[in-house]
Coordinates of C-alpha atoms in Angstrom, one line a residue:
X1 CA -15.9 -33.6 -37.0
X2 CA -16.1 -35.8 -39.8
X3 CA -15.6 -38.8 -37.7
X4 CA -16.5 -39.7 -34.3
X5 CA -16.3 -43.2 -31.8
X6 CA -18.1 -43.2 -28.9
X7 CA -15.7 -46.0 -27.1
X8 CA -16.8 -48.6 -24.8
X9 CA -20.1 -47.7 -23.7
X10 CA -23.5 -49.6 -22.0
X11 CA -25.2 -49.3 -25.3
X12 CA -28.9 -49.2 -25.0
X13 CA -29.8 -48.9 -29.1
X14 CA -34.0 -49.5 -28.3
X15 CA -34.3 -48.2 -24.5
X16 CA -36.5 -50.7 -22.8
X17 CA -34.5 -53.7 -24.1
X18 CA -31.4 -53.5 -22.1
X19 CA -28.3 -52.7 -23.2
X20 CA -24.5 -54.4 -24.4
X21 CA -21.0 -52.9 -24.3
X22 CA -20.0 -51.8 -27.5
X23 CA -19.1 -49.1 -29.7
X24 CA -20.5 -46.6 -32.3
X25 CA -19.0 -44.8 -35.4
X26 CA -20.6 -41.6 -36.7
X27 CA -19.6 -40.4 -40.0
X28 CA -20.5 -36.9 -41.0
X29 CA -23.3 -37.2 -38.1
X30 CA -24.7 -40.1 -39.0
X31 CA -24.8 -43.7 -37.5
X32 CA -22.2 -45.6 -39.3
X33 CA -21.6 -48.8 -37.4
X34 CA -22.6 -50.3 -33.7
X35 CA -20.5 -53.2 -32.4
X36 CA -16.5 -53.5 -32.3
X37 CA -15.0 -50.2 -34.4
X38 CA -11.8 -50.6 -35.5
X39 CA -10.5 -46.7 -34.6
X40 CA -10.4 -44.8 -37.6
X41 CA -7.3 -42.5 -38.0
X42 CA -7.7 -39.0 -37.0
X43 CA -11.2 -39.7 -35.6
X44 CA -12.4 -38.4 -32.6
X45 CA -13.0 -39.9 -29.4
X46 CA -15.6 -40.2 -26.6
X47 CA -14.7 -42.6 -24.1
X48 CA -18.3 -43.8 -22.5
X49 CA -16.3 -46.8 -20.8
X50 CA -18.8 -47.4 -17.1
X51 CA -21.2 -45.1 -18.8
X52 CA -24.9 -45.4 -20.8
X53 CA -25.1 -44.5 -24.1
X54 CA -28.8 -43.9 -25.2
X55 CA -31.3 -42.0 -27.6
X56 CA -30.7 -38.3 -26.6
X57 CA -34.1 -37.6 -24.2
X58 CA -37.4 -36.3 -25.8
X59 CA -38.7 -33.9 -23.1
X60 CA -42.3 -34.0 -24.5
X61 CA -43.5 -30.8 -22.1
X62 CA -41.4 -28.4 -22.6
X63 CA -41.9 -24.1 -22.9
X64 CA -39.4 -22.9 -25.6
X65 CA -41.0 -20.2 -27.6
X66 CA -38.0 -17.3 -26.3
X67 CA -38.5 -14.1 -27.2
X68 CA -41.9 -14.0 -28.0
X69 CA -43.4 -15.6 -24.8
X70 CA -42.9 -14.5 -21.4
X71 CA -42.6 -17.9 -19.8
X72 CA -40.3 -19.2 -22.6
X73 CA -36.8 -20.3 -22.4
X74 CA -33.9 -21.0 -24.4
X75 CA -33.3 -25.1 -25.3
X76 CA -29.9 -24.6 -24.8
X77 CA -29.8 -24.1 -21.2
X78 CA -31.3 -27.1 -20.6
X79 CA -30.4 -29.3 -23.5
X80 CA -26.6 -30.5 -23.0
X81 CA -26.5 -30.2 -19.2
X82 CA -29.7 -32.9 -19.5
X83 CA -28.7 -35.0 -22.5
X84 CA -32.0 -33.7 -24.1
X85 CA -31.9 -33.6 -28.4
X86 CA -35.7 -33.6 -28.7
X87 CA -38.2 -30.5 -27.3
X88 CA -41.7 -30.3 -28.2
X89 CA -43.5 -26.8 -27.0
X90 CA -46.7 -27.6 -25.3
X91 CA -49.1 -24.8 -26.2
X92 CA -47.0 -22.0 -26.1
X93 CA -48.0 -20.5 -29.3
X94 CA -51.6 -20.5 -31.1
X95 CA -52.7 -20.2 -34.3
X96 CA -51.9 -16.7 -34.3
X97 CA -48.2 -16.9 -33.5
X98 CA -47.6 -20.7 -34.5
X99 CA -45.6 -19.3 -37.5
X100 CA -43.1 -16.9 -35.5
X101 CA -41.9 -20.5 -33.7
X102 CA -41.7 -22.3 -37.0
X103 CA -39.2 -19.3 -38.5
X104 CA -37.7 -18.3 -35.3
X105 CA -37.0 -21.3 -33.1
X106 CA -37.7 -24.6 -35.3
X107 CA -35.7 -24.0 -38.1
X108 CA -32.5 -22.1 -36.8
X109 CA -32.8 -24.8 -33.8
X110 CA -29.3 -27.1 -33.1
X111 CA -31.8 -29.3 -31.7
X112 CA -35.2 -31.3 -33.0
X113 CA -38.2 -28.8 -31.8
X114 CA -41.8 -29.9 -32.4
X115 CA -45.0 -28.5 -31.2
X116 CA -48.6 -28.7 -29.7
X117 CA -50.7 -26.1 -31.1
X118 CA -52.1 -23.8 -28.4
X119 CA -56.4 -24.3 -28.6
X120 CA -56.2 -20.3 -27.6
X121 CA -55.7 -17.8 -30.5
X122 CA -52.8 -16.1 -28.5
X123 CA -51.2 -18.9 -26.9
X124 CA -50.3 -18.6 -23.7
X125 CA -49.8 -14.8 -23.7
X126 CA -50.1 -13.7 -19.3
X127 CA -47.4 -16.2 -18.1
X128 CA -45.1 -14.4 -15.9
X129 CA -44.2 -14.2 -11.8
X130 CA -45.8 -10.9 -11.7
X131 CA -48.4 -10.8 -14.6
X132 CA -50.8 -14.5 -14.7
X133 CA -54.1 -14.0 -17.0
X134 CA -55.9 -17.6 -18.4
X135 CA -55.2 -17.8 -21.8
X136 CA -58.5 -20.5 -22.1
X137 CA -60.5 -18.0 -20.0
X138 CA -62.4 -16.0 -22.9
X139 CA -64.5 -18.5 -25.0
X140 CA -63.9 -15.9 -27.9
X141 CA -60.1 -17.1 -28.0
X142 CA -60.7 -20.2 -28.1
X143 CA -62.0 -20.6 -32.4
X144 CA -62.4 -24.2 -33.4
X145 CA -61.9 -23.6 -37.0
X146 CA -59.1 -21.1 -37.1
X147 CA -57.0 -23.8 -34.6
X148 CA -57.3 -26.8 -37.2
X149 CA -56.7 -24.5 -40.5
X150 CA -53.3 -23.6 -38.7
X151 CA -53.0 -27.7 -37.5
X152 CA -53.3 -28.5 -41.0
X153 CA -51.0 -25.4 -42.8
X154 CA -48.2 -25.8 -40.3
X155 CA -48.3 -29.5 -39.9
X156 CA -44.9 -30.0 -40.2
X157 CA -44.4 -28.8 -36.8
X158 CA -47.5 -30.3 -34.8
X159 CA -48.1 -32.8 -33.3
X160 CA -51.2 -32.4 -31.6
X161 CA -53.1 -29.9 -29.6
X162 CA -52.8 -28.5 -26.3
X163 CA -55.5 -26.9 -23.8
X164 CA -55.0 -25.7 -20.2
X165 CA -58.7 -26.8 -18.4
X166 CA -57.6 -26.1 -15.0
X167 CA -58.9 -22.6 -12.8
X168 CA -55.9 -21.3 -13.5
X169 CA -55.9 -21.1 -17.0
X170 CA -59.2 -21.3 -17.4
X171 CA -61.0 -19.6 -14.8
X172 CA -64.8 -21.1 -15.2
X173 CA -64.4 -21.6 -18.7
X174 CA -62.2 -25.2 -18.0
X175 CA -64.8 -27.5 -19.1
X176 CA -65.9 -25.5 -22.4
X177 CA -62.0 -25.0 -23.3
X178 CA -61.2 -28.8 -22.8
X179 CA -64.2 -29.7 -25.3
X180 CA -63.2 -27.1 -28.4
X181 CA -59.9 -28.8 -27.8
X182 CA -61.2 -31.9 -27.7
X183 CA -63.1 -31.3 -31.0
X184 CA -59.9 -29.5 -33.1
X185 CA -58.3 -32.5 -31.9
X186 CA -61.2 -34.8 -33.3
X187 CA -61.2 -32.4 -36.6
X188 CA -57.2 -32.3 -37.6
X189 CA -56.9 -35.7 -36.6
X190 CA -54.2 -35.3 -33.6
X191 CA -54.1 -36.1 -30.3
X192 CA -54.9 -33.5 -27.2
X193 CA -52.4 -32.7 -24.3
X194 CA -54.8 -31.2 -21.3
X195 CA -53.1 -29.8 -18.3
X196 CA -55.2 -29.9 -15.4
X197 CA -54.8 -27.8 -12.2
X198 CA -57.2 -27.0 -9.9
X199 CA -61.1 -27.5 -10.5
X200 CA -63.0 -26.8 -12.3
X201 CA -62.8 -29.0 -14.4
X202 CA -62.8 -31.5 -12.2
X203 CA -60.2 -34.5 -13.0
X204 CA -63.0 -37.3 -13.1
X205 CA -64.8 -35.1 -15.8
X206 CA -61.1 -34.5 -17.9
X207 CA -60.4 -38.4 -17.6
X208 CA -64.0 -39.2 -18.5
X209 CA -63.7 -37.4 -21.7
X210 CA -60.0 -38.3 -23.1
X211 CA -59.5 -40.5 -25.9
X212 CA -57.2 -43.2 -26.4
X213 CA -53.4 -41.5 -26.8
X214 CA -54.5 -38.5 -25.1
X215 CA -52.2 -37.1 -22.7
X216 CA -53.3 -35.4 -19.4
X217 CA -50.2 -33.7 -18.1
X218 CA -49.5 -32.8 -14.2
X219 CA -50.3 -36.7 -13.9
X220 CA -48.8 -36.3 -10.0
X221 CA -49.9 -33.1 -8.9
X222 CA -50.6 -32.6 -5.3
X223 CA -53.9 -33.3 -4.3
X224 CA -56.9 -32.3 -4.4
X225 CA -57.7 -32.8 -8.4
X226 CA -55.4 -35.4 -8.8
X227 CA -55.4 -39.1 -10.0
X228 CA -55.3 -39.9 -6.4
X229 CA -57.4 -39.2 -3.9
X230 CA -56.5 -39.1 0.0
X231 CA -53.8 -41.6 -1.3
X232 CA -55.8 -43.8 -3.5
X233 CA -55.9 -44.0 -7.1
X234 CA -59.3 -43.3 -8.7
X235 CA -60.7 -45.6 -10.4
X236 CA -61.5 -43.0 -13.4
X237 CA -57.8 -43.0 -13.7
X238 CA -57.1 -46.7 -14.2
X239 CA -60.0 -46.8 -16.8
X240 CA -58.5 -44.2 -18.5
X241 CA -55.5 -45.7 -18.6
X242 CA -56.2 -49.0 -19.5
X243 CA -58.3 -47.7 -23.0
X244 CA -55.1 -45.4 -23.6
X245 CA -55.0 -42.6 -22.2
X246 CA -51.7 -41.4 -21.9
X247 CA -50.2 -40.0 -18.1
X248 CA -47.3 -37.4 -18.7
X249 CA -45.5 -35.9 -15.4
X250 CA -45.2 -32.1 -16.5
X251 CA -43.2 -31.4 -14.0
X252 CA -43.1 -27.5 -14.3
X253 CA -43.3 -25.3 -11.1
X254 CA -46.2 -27.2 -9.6
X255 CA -47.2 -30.4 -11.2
X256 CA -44.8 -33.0 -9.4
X257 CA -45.4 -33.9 -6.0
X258 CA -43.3 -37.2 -4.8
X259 CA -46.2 -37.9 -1.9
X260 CA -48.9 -38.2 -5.2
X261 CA -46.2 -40.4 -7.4
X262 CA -45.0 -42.3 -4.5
X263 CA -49.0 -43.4 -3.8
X264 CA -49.7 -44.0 -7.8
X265 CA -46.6 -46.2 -8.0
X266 CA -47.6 -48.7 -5.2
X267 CA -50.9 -49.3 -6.4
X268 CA -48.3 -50.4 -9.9
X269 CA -49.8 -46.6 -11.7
X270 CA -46.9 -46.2 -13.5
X271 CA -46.7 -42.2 -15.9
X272 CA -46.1 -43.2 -19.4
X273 CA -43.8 -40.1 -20.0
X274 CA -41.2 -37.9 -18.3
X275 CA -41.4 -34.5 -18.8
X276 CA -40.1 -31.3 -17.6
X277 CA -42.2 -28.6 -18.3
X278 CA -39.4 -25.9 -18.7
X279 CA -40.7 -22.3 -18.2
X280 CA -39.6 -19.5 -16.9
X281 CA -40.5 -20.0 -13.6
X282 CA -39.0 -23.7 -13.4
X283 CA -35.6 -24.0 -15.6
X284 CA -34.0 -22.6 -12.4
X285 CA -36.0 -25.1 -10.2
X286 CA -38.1 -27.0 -9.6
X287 CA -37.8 -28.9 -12.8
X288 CA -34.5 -28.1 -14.1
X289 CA -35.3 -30.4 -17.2
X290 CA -35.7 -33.7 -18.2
X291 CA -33.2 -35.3 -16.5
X292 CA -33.3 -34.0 -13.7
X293 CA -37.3 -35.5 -13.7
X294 CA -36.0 -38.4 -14.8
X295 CA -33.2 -39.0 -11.8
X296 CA -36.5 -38.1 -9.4
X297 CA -38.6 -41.2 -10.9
X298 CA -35.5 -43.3 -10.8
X299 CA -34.9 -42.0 -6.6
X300 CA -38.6 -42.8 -6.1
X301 CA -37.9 -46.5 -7.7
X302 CA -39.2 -46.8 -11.0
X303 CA -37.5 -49.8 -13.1
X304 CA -34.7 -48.4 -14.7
X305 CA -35.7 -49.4 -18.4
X306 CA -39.0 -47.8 -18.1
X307 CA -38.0 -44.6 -17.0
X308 CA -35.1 -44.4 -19.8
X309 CA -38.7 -45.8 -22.6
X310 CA -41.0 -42.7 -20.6
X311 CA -38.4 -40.0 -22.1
X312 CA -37.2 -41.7 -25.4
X313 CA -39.0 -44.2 -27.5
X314 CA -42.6 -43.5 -26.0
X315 CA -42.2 -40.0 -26.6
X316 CA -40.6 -39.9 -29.6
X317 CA -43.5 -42.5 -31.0
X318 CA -45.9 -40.1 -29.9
X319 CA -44.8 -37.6 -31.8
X320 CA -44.3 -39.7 -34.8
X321 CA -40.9 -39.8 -34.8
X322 CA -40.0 -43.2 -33.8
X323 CA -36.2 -42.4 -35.2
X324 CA -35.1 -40.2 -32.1
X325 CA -36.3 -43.1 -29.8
X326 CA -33.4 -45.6 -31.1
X327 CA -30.1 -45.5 -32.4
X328 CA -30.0 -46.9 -35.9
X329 CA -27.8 -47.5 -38.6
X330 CA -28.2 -44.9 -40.8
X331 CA -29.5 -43.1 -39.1
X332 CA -29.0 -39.0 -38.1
X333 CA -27.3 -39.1 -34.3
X334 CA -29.2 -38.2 -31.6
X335 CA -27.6 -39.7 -28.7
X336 CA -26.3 -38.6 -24.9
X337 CA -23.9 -40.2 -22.5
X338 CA -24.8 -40.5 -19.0
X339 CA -22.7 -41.2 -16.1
X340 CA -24.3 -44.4 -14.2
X341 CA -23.6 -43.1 -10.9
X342 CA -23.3 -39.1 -11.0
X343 CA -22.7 -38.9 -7.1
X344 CA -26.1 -37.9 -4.4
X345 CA -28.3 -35.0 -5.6
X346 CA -30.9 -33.2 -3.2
X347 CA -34.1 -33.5 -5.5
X348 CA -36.3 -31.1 -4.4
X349 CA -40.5 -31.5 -5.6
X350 CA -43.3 -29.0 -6.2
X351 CA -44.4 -28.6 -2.7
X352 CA -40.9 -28.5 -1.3
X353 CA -40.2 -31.9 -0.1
X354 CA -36.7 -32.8 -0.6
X355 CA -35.2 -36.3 -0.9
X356 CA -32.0 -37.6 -1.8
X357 CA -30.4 -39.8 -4.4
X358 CA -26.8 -41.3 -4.4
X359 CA -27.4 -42.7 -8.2
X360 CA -28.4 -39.6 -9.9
X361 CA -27.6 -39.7 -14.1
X362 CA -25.0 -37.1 -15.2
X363 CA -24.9 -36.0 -19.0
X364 CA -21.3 -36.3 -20.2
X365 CA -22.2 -36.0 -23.8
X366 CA -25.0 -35.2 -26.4
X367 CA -24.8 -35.6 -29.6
X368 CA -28.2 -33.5 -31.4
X369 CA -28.3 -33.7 -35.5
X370 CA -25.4 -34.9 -35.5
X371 CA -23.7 -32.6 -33.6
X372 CA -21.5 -33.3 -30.4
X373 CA -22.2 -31.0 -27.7
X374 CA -20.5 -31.3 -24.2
X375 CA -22.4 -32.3 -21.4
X376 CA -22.6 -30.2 -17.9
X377 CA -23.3 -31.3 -14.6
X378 CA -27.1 -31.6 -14.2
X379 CA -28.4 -28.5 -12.2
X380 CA -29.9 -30.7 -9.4
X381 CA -27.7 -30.4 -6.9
X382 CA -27.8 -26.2 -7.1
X383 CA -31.1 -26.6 -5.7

């Protein structure tokens, strides 16, 4: 489709500004013009009249090593039912497999696909419903030196580094995984994603170590090992957060409970990024994706413009691609359409509570590399 108008739309070119009605003109898949387009013959037409039009979602926690992982899964079940153009794998693969997702899923991808580089050799290797072995359990995986020699050789594809501290994917070994992360962190220059779980490592210990644009993931677990504790957030938590350190949702199959978000957000404890966590155990629920996550913060009453930043610009600076956070002139098109009011959805948390939403965002449309996809009906309501 050499030329495409996406007609009429709530434009929202740098989300956390607000948006204006107008239109956009993609030539050959990139951003031609934004305003009043005069229809071009033969072009073809999205009509986004009621609807938003915004950056296509960066879903910065995301599981999509297929094939060679058991708990990955395939982008394109979640990407065009969630308006999702950007996935970043969070530890899936190590330094000894980081090259099978470079050649097998990066480049033939339709969509953008980034990385954090696994601290473990293996990556995570035991990740299944029946089969669950620690991949930061045995120190011997876990080589300083071999991790930032593959940082640096595949460094088109990372953008930082990943450990799993918690007890279960670390067993006892939490705290010693979460400093050789920290330090091949410190070493290839990057910044660490740690997923915390249960202790040990205890949270106040993760927080107290975490450097400015750090991310701890699983930000609203359930308690205990949470940011809050018996409904109060910890004061480690706001100091980490107010010298940068970064608080990502992670939703996956058990890092989202509305009881821990709902207490963070009325002390004003507000994530920094929406994230899914796809993996085989929580594309089908759970999570769903990133929209999905995102209609959950929205239900739970985060400011509209905020949510829309946590899973576009923010991420998409993080990651050092500041380009898939706006829509730009000239630039490649990575943009979604989302129905404003996409009917009530049964959102369904972690630990099973279930609330519902009457304003839920539908993907109509997504546009990744400059290729139009349709949308589907976001999964939530098959919970």
């Amino acid at each position: 489709m050499r030329q495409v108008v996406i007609k009429g739309g709530e434009v929202h070119v740098t989300p956390g500004e607000g948006g204006e009605i107008a239109d956009i003109l993609l030539q050959d898949g990139q951003v031609e013009q934004i305003g009043a387009v005069t229809m071009p013959e033969g072009a073809t037409v999205i009509d986004a009249t009621g609807s938003l039009v915004t950056p296509a979602l960066t879903d910065i926690h995301t599981h999509i090593y297929w094939g060679a992982t058991a708990l990955g899964v395939r982008p394109e079940i979640a990407a065009t039912r969630s308006g999702t153009g950007t996935f970043v794998d969070a530890g899936s693969a190590g330094a000894a497999n980081i090259l099978g997702f470079r050649e097998f899923i990066h480049k033939p991808s339709p969509f953008n696909t980034l990385a954090y580089l696994n601290i473990s050799f293996p990556g995570i290797y035991g990740f299944s419903p029946k089969v669950m072995v620690g991949e930061a359990e045995n120190p011997a995986l876990l080589d300083v030196e071999t991790c930032v020699e593959a940082a640096e050789e595949f460094a088109d594809i990372i953008v930082g580094i990943k450990v799993r501290a918690g007890r279960l994917a670390a067993g006892e070994n939490g705290a010693n995984a979460l400093e050789r992360g920290l330090q091949a962190a410190e070493k290839a220059k990057l910044p660490l994603m740690c997923h915390i779980d249960l202790d040990p490592p205890h949270i106040e210990d993760i927080l107290v170590d975490l450097r400015p644009g750090d991310i701890l993931t699983h930000c609203c677990r359930p308690e205990p090992n949470a940011p809050v504790k018996e409904g109060q957030i910890r004061e480690i938590a706001w100091m980490a957060k107010e010298r940068g350190v970064l608080f990502d949702i992670g939703h996956g199959m058990g890092g989202f409970s509305f009881e821990t978000c709902r207490n963070m957000l009325r002390e004003g404890f507000v994530p920094d990024l929406i994230s899914s966590d796809i993996h085989c155990m929580s594309i089908d629920g759970p999570a769903f994706d990133a929209l999905t996550t995102l209609n959950k913060l929205l239900a739970l009453g985060v400011n509209f413009d905020k949510a829309l930043a946590a899973t576009t610009t923010t991420p998409a600076k993080i990651i050092g691609c500041p380009e898939l956070g706006r829509i730009q002139i000239g630039s490649t098109a990575n943009i979604a359409v989302f129905n404003r009011n996409g009917g009530a959805h049964s959102l369904t948390d972690a630990t099973g509570e279930t609330i519902e939403f009457d304003k839920a965002l539908r993907c109509s449309h997504l546009i990744a590399r400059g290729v139009v996809h349709t949308g589907q009906t976001s999964p939530a309501d098959l919970a």
